[in-house]
Amino acid sequence: MSSGTGNSTTINYACCPPGSSFWAVLGQTIAIVFSSIGAAYGTAKAGAGIGTAGLINPGQVTKLMLPVIMAGILSIYGLITAIIINSNVTSATKTGAFGMPYMQAHAQFGAGLCTGLSALAAGLAIGVAGNAAAKAVAKQPSLFVVMLIILIFAEALALYGLIVSLIMATSGGSDVKCTS
């Protein structure tokens, strides 16, 4: 893999050390884990509210499943980010170098962190708002639109994080080459 073996490819280990891909893979892990924790918390908390609301007004339970659905979408955001990061790691390691440029690896890490933490925050918001709103809508069905708007704003937190992470994952450090 270096110029001493008869191969004309030289690897720039200063910019692309062998362990740099670790940061990108850690970004993948963070995106999946934190977005799944946010989705699980949102689903559990909103589900508890739906259970209580079902005792108050059983006819509203189907409409009140919306917070659970919106919480489940959060883990999909983490999956999307992890797939994008994985494709960047795979393409970087195909060059023969076992690392990737530090800037690119750290951009992938930041992308995973951005999606994971924003989805976690959105899951907390959806869970708390969904729990309270489900009980309120069961007592007063006209509050459904208010619940919907609150949930949309909570979901937007994760969507903003996904957009920023996609920008980071696709543009960070791709101009640095590990081989020459």
Coordinates of N, CA and C in Angstrom, one line a residue:
M1 N 0.8 -1.2 0.0 CA 0.0 0.0 0.0 C 0.8 1.3 0.0
S2 N 2.1 1.1 0.3 CA 3.0 2.3 0.2 C 3.9 2.2 -1.0
S3 N 4.7 3.3 -1.3 CA 5.5 3.3 -2.5 C 6.6 2.3 -2.4
G4 N 7.0 1.8 -1.2 CA 8.1 0.9 -1.1 C 7.8 -0.5 -1.6
T5 N 6.6 -0.9 -1.9 CA 6.3 -2.3 -2.3 C 6.2 -2.4 -3.8
G6 N 6.6 -1.4 -4.5 CA 6.5 -1.5 -6.0 C 5.2 -1.0 -6.5
N7 N 4.3 -0.6 -5.7 CA 3.0 0.0 -6.1 C 3.3 1.5 -6.2
S8 N 2.7 2.1 -7.2 CA 2.9 3.6 -7.3 C 2.1 4.4 -6.4
T9 N 1.2 3.8 -5.6 CA 0.4 4.6 -4.7 C 1.1 4.9 -3.4
T10 N 1.1 6.1 -3.0 CA 1.6 6.5 -1.7 C 0.5 7.0 -0.9
I11 N 0.5 6.7 0.4 CA -0.6 7.0 1.3 C -0.1 8.2 2.2
N12 N -0.9 9.2 2.3 CA -0.5 10.3 3.2 C -1.1 10.0 4.6
Y13 N -0.2 9.4 5.4 CA -0.7 9.0 6.8 C -0.8 10.2 7.7
A14 N -0.3 11.3 7.4 CA -0.4 12.5 8.2 C -1.9 13.0 8.2
C15 N -2.5 13.0 7.0 CA -3.9 13.5 6.8 C -4.9 12.3 7.0
C16 N -4.4 11.1 6.8 CA -5.3 9.9 6.7 C -4.8 8.8 7.6
P17 N -4.7 9.0 8.9 CA -4.2 7.9 9.7 C -5.1 6.7 9.7
P18 N -4.6 5.5 10.0 CA -5.5 4.3 9.9 C -6.7 4.3 10.8
G19 N -6.6 5.0 12.0 CA -7.7 5.0 12.9 C -8.7 6.1 12.7
S20 N -8.6 6.9 11.7 CA -9.5 8.1 11.5 C -10.9 7.7 11.2
S21 N -11.1 6.5 10.5 CA -12.4 6.0 10.2 C -13.3 5.8 11.4
F22 N -12.6 5.6 12.6 CA -13.3 5.3 13.8 C -14.3 6.5 14.1
W23 N -13.9 7.7 13.9 CA -14.8 8.8 14.1 C -16.0 8.8 13.3
A24 N -15.9 8.4 12.0 CA -17.1 8.3 11.2 C -18.0 7.2 11.6
V25 N -17.4 6.1 12.0 CA -18.2 4.9 12.5 C -18.9 5.3 13.8
L26 N -18.2 6.0 14.7 CA -18.8 6.5 15.9 C -20.0 7.4 15.6
G27 N -19.8 8.3 14.6 CA -21.0 9.1 14.2 C -22.2 8.3 13.8
Q28 N -21.9 7.2 13.0 CA -23.0 6.3 12.7 C -23.7 5.8 13.9
T29 N -22.9 5.3 14.8 CA -23.5 4.7 16.0 C -24.3 5.7 16.8
I30 N -23.8 6.9 17.0 CA -24.5 8.0 17.7 C -25.8 8.3 17.0
A31 N -25.8 8.4 15.7 CA -27.0 8.8 15.0 C -28.1 7.7 15.3
I32 N -27.7 6.5 15.2 CA -28.7 5.4 15.4 C -29.2 5.3 16.8
V33 N -28.2 5.3 17.7 CA -28.5 5.1 19.2 C -29.4 6.2 19.7
F34 N -28.9 7.5 19.5 CA -29.7 8.6 20.1 C -31.0 8.8 19.5
S35 N -31.1 8.6 18.1 CA -32.4 8.8 17.5 C -33.4 7.7 17.9
S36 N -32.9 6.5 18.2 CA -33.7 5.4 18.6 C -34.2 5.6 20.1
I37 N -33.3 6.1 20.9 CA -33.7 6.5 22.3 C -34.8 7.5 22.3
G38 N -34.6 8.5 21.4 CA -35.6 9.6 21.3 C -37.0 9.0 20.8
A39 N -36.9 8.1 19.8 CA -38.1 7.5 19.3 C -38.8 6.6 20.4
A40 N -38.0 5.9 21.1 CA -38.5 5.0 22.1 C -39.2 5.8 23.3
Y41 N -38.5 6.8 23.7 CA -39.1 7.6 24.8 C -40.4 8.3 24.3
G42 N -40.3 8.9 23.1 CA -41.5 9.5 22.6 C -42.7 8.5 22.5
T43 N -42.4 7.3 22.0 CA -43.4 6.3 21.8 C -44.0 5.9 23.2
A44 N -43.1 5.6 24.1 CA -43.6 5.2 25.5 C -44.4 6.3 26.2
K45 N -43.9 7.5 26.2 CA -44.6 8.5 26.9 C -45.9 8.9 26.2
A46 N -45.9 9.0 24.9 CA -47.2 9.3 24.2 C -48.1 8.1 24.3
G47 N -47.6 6.9 24.3 CA -48.4 5.7 24.4 C -49.1 5.6 25.8
A48 N -48.4 6.1 26.8 CA -49.0 6.1 28.2 C -50.2 7.1 28.2
G49 N -50.0 8.2 27.5 CA -51.1 9.2 27.4 C -52.3 8.7 26.6
I50 N -52.0 8.0 25.6 CA -53.1 7.4 24.8 C -53.8 6.4 25.5
G51 N -53.1 5.6 26.4 CA -53.8 4.6 27.2 C -54.8 5.3 28.2
T52 N -54.3 6.4 28.8 CA -55.2 7.1 29.7 C -56.4 7.8 28.9
A53 N -56.1 8.3 27.8 CA -57.1 9.0 27.0 C -58.1 8.0 26.5
G54 N -57.7 6.7 26.2 CA -58.7 5.7 25.8 C -59.7 5.4 26.9
L55 N -59.3 5.5 28.2 CA -60.3 5.3 29.3 C -61.3 6.5 29.3
I56 N -60.8 7.7 29.0 CA -61.7 8.9 29.0 C -62.6 8.9 27.8
N57 N -62.1 8.6 26.6 CA -62.9 8.7 25.4 C -62.4 7.7 24.4
P58 N -62.9 6.5 24.4 CA -62.4 5.4 23.6 C -62.5 5.7 22.1
G59 N -63.4 6.5 21.7 CA -63.6 6.8 20.3 C -62.5 7.7 19.6
Q60 N -61.7 8.3 20.4 CA -60.6 9.2 20.0 C -59.3 8.4 19.8
V61 N -59.2 7.2 20.2 CA -57.9 6.5 20.3 C -57.2 6.5 18.9
T62 N -57.9 6.2 17.9 CA -57.3 6.1 16.6 C -56.6 7.4 16.2
K63 N -57.3 8.5 16.4 CA -56.7 9.8 16.1 C -55.5 10.2 16.9
L64 N -55.5 9.6 18.1 CA -54.5 9.9 19.1 C -53.2 9.1 18.9
M65 N -53.2 8.3 17.9 CA -52.0 7.5 17.6 C -50.9 8.4 16.9
L66 N -51.2 9.5 16.5 CA -50.3 10.4 15.7 C -49.0 10.7 16.5
P67 N -49.0 11.0 17.8 CA -47.7 11.2 18.4 C -46.8 9.9 18.4
V68 N -47.4 8.7 18.4 CA -46.6 7.5 18.4 C -46.0 7.4 17.0
I69 N -46.7 7.7 16.0 CA -46.2 7.6 14.6 C -45.1 8.6 14.4
M70 N -45.3 9.8 14.8 CA -44.3 10.8 14.7 C -43.0 10.5 15.4
A71 N -43.2 9.9 16.6 CA -42.0 9.5 17.4 C -41.2 8.4 16.6
G72 N -41.9 7.5 16.0 CA -41.2 6.4 15.3 C -40.4 6.9 14.1
I73 N -40.8 8.0 13.5 CA -40.1 8.6 12.3 C -38.7 9.0 12.7
L74 N -38.5 9.4 14.0 CA -37.2 9.9 14.4 C -36.1 8.8 14.2
S75 N -36.4 7.6 14.4 CA -35.4 6.6 14.3 C -35.0 6.4 12.8
I76 N -36.0 6.7 11.9 CA -35.7 6.7 10.5 C -34.7 7.7 10.1
Y77 N -34.7 8.9 10.7 CA -33.7 10.0 10.5 C -32.3 9.5 10.8
G78 N -32.2 8.8 12.0 CA -30.9 8.2 12.3 C -30.4 7.2 11.3
L79 N -31.3 6.4 10.8 CA -31.0 5.4 9.9 C -30.5 6.0 8.6
I80 N -31.2 7.0 8.1 CA -30.8 7.7 6.9 C -29.3 8.3 7.1
T81 N -29.1 8.9 8.2 CA -27.8 9.5 8.4 C -26.7 8.4 8.5
A82 N -27.0 7.3 9.1 CA -26.0 6.2 9.2 C -25.7 5.6 7.9
I83 N -26.7 5.5 7.0 CA -26.5 5.0 5.7 C -25.6 5.9 4.9
I84 N -25.8 7.2 5.0 CA -25.0 8.2 4.2 C -23.6 8.1 4.8
I85 N -23.4 8.1 6.1 CA -22.0 8.1 6.7 C -21.3 6.8 6.2
N86 N -22.1 5.7 6.2 CA -21.5 4.4 5.8 C -21.0 4.4 4.4
S87 N -21.7 5.0 3.5 CA -21.3 5.1 2.1 C -20.1 6.0 2.0
N88 N -19.9 7.0 2.8 CA -18.7 7.8 2.8 C -17.5 7.0 3.3
V89 N -17.7 6.3 4.4 CA -16.6 5.5 4.9 C -16.2 4.4 3.9
T90 N -17.1 3.7 3.3 CA -16.8 2.7 2.3 C -16.1 3.2 1.2
S91 N -16.5 4.4 0.6 CA -15.8 5.0 -0.5 C -14.4 5.5 -0.1
A92 N -14.2 5.9 1.1 CA -12.9 6.4 1.5 C -11.9 5.2 1.7
T93 N -12.4 4.1 2.2 CA -11.5 3.0 2.4 C -11.2 2.2 1.2
K94 N -11.9 2.4 0.1 CA -11.6 1.7 -1.2 C -10.3 2.2 -1.8
T95 N -9.8 3.3 -1.4 CA -8.6 3.8 -2.0 C -7.3 3.0 -1.7
G96 N -7.4 2.1 -0.7 CA -6.3 1.3 -0.3 C -5.7 1.8 1.0
A97 N -6.1 3.0 1.4 CA -5.7 3.5 2.7 C -6.7 3.0 3.7
F98 N -6.3 2.7 4.9 CA -7.2 2.2 5.9 C -7.9 3.3 6.7
G99 N -7.6 4.5 6.4 CA -8.2 5.6 7.1 C -8.9 6.5 6.1
M100 N -9.3 7.6 6.5 CA -10.0 8.6 5.7 C -9.5 9.9 6.2
P101 N -9.6 11.0 5.4 CA -9.1 12.3 5.9 C -9.7 12.7 7.2
Y102 N -8.9 13.2 8.1 CA -9.4 13.6 9.4 C -10.6 14.5 9.3
M103 N -10.5 15.5 8.4 CA -11.6 16.5 8.3 C -12.9 15.8 7.9
Q104 N -12.8 14.8 7.0 CA -14.0 14.1 6.5 C -14.5 13.2 7.7
A105 N -13.6 12.5 8.4 CA -14.0 11.7 9.5 C -14.7 12.4 10.6
H106 N -14.2 13.6 10.9 CA -14.8 14.4 11.9 C -16.1 15.0 11.5
A107 N -16.2 15.3 10.2 CA -17.5 15.8 9.6 C -18.6 14.7 9.7
Q108 N -18.2 13.5 9.5 CA -19.1 12.4 9.6 C -19.6 12.2 11.1
F109 N -18.6 12.3 12.0 CA -18.9 12.3 13.4 C -19.9 13.4 13.8
G110 N -19.6 14.6 13.3 CA -20.5 15.7 13.6 C -21.9 15.5 13.0
A111 N -22.0 14.9 11.9 CA -23.3 14.6 11.2 C -24.1 13.7 12.1
G112 N -23.4 12.6 12.6 CA -24.1 11.6 13.4 C -24.6 12.3 14.7
L113 N -23.7 13.1 15.3 CA -24.0 13.8 16.5 C -25.2 14.7 16.3
C114 N -25.2 15.4 15.2 CA -26.3 16.4 14.9 C -27.6 15.7 14.8
T115 N -27.7 14.6 14.0 CA -29.0 13.9 13.9 C -29.4 13.2 15.2
G116 N -28.4 12.6 15.8 CA -28.8 11.8 17.0 C -29.3 12.7 18.2
L117 N -28.6 13.8 18.4 CA -29.1 14.7 19.5 C -30.3 15.4 19.2
S118 N -30.5 15.9 17.9 CA -31.7 16.6 17.6 C -32.9 15.6 17.6
A119 N -32.7 14.4 17.2 CA -33.8 13.4 17.3 C -34.1 13.0 18.7
L120 N -33.1 13.0 19.6 CA -33.4 12.7 21.0 C -34.2 13.9 21.6
A121 N -33.8 15.1 21.3 CA -34.6 16.2 21.8 C -36.0 16.2 21.3
A122 N -36.2 15.9 20.0 CA -37.5 15.9 19.4 C -38.3 14.7 20.0
G123 N -37.7 13.6 20.3 CA -38.4 12.5 21.0 C -38.9 12.9 22.4
L124 N -38.0 13.6 23.1 CA -38.5 14.1 24.4 C -39.7 15.0 24.3
A125 N -39.6 15.9 23.3 CA -40.7 16.9 23.1 C -42.0 16.2 22.7
I126 N -41.8 15.3 21.8 CA -43.0 14.6 21.3 C -43.6 13.7 22.4
G127 N -42.8 13.1 23.2 CA -43.3 12.3 24.3 C -44.1 13.1 25.3
V128 N -43.5 14.2 25.8 CA -44.1 15.0 26.8 C -45.4 15.7 26.2
A129 N -45.3 16.3 25.0 CA -46.4 16.9 24.4 C -47.5 15.9 24.0
G130 N -47.1 14.8 23.5 CA -48.1 13.8 23.1 C -48.8 13.2 24.3
N131 N -48.2 13.0 25.4 CA -48.8 12.5 26.6 C -49.9 13.5 27.1
A132 N -49.5 14.8 27.2 CA -50.5 15.8 27.7 C -51.6 16.0 26.7
A133 N -51.2 16.1 25.4 CA -52.2 16.4 24.4 C -53.2 15.3 24.2
A134 N -52.8 14.1 24.3 CA -53.7 12.9 24.2 C -54.8 13.0 25.2
K135 N -54.4 13.3 26.5 CA -55.4 13.4 27.5 C -56.3 14.6 27.3
A136 N -55.7 15.7 26.8 CA -56.6 16.9 26.6 C -57.5 16.7 25.4
V137 N -57.1 16.1 24.3 CA -57.9 15.8 23.2 C -59.0 14.8 23.5
A138 N -58.8 13.9 24.4 CA -59.8 12.9 24.9 C -60.9 13.7 25.6
K139 N -60.6 14.7 26.3 CA -61.6 15.5 27.0 C -62.2 16.5 26.1
Q140 N -61.5 17.1 25.2 CA -61.9 18.2 24.4 C -61.4 17.9 22.9
P141 N -62.2 17.2 22.1 CA -61.7 16.8 20.8 C -61.3 18.0 19.9
S142 N -61.8 19.2 20.1 CA -61.5 20.3 19.3 C -60.0 20.7 19.4
L143 N -59.3 20.2 20.4 CA -57.9 20.5 20.6 C -57.0 19.7 19.7
F144 N -57.5 18.8 18.8 CA -56.7 18.0 18.0 C -55.8 18.8 17.1
V145 N -56.3 19.9 16.5 CA -55.4 20.7 15.6 C -54.3 21.3 16.4
V146 N -54.6 21.7 17.6 CA -53.5 22.3 18.5 C -52.4 21.3 18.7
M147 N -52.9 20.0 19.0 CA -51.9 18.9 19.3 C -51.1 18.7 18.0
L148 N -51.7 18.7 16.9 CA -51.0 18.4 15.6 C -49.9 19.5 15.4
I149 N -50.2 20.7 15.6 CA -49.3 21.8 15.4 C -48.1 21.7 16.3
I150 N -48.4 21.4 17.6 CA -47.3 21.2 18.6 C -46.4 20.1 18.2
L151 N -47.0 19.0 17.7 CA -46.2 17.8 17.3 C -45.3 18.1 16.1
I152 N -45.9 18.9 15.1 CA -45.1 19.3 13.9 C -43.9 20.1 14.3
F153 N -44.1 21.0 15.2 CA -42.9 21.8 15.6 C -41.9 21.0 16.4
A154 N -42.3 20.0 17.1 CA -41.4 19.1 17.8 C -40.6 18.3 16.8
E155 N -41.3 17.8 15.8 CA -40.7 16.9 14.8 C -39.7 17.7 13.9
A156 N -40.0 19.0 13.8 CA -39.2 19.9 13.0 C -37.8 20.0 13.6
L157 N -37.6 19.9 14.9 CA -36.3 19.9 15.5 C -35.4 18.8 14.9
A158 N -36.0 17.6 14.8 CA -35.2 16.5 14.2 C -35.0 16.7 12.8
L159 N -35.9 17.2 12.1 CA -35.8 17.4 10.6 C -34.6 18.5 10.4
Y160 N -34.6 19.5 11.2 CA -33.5 20.5 11.0 C -32.1 19.8 11.3
G161 N -32.1 18.9 12.3 CA -30.8 18.2 12.5 C -30.4 17.3 11.4
L162 N -31.4 16.6 10.8 CA -31.2 15.8 9.6 C -30.6 16.6 8.5
I163 N -31.2 17.7 8.2 CA -30.8 18.5 7.1 C -29.3 19.0 7.3
V164 N -29.0 19.5 8.4 CA -27.7 19.9 8.7 C -26.7 18.8 8.7
S165 N -27.1 17.6 9.2 CA -26.2 16.5 9.1 C -25.9 16.0 7.7
L166 N -26.9 16.1 6.8 CA -26.7 15.7 5.5 C -25.7 16.6 4.8
I167 N -25.8 17.9 5.1 CA -24.9 18.9 4.5 C -23.5 18.6 5.0
M168 N -23.4 18.3 6.3 CA -22.0 18.0 6.9 C -21.5 16.7 6.3
A169 N -22.3 15.7 6.2 CA -21.8 14.4 5.7 C -21.4 14.4 4.3
T170 N -22.0 15.2 3.5 CA -21.7 15.2 2.0 C -20.7 16.2 1.6
S171 N -20.3 17.2 2.5 CA -19.4 18.2 2.0 C -18.1 18.3 2.8
G172 N -18.0 17.7 4.0 CA -16.9 17.9 4.9 C -15.6 17.2 4.5
G173 N -14.6 17.9 4.1 CA -13.2 17.3 3.9 C -13.1 16.4 2.7
S174 N -14.0 16.4 1.7 CA -13.9 15.5 0.6 C -12.8 15.9 -0.4
D175 N -12.2 17.1 -0.3 CA -11.2 17.5 -1.2 C -9.8 17.0 -0.8
V176 N -9.6 16.5 0.4 CA -8.3 16.0 0.8 C -8.2 14.5 0.4
K177 N -7.1 14.2 -0.2 CA -6.9 12.8 -0.8 C -5.9 12.0 0.1
C178 N -6.2 10.8 0.3 CA -5.3 10.0 1.1 C -4.2 9.4 0.3
T179 N -4.4 9.3 -1.0 CA -3.4 8.6 -1.8 C -2.9 9.6 -2.9
S180 N -1.8 9.4 -3.5 CA -1.3 10.2 -4.6 C -0.7 9.3 -5.6

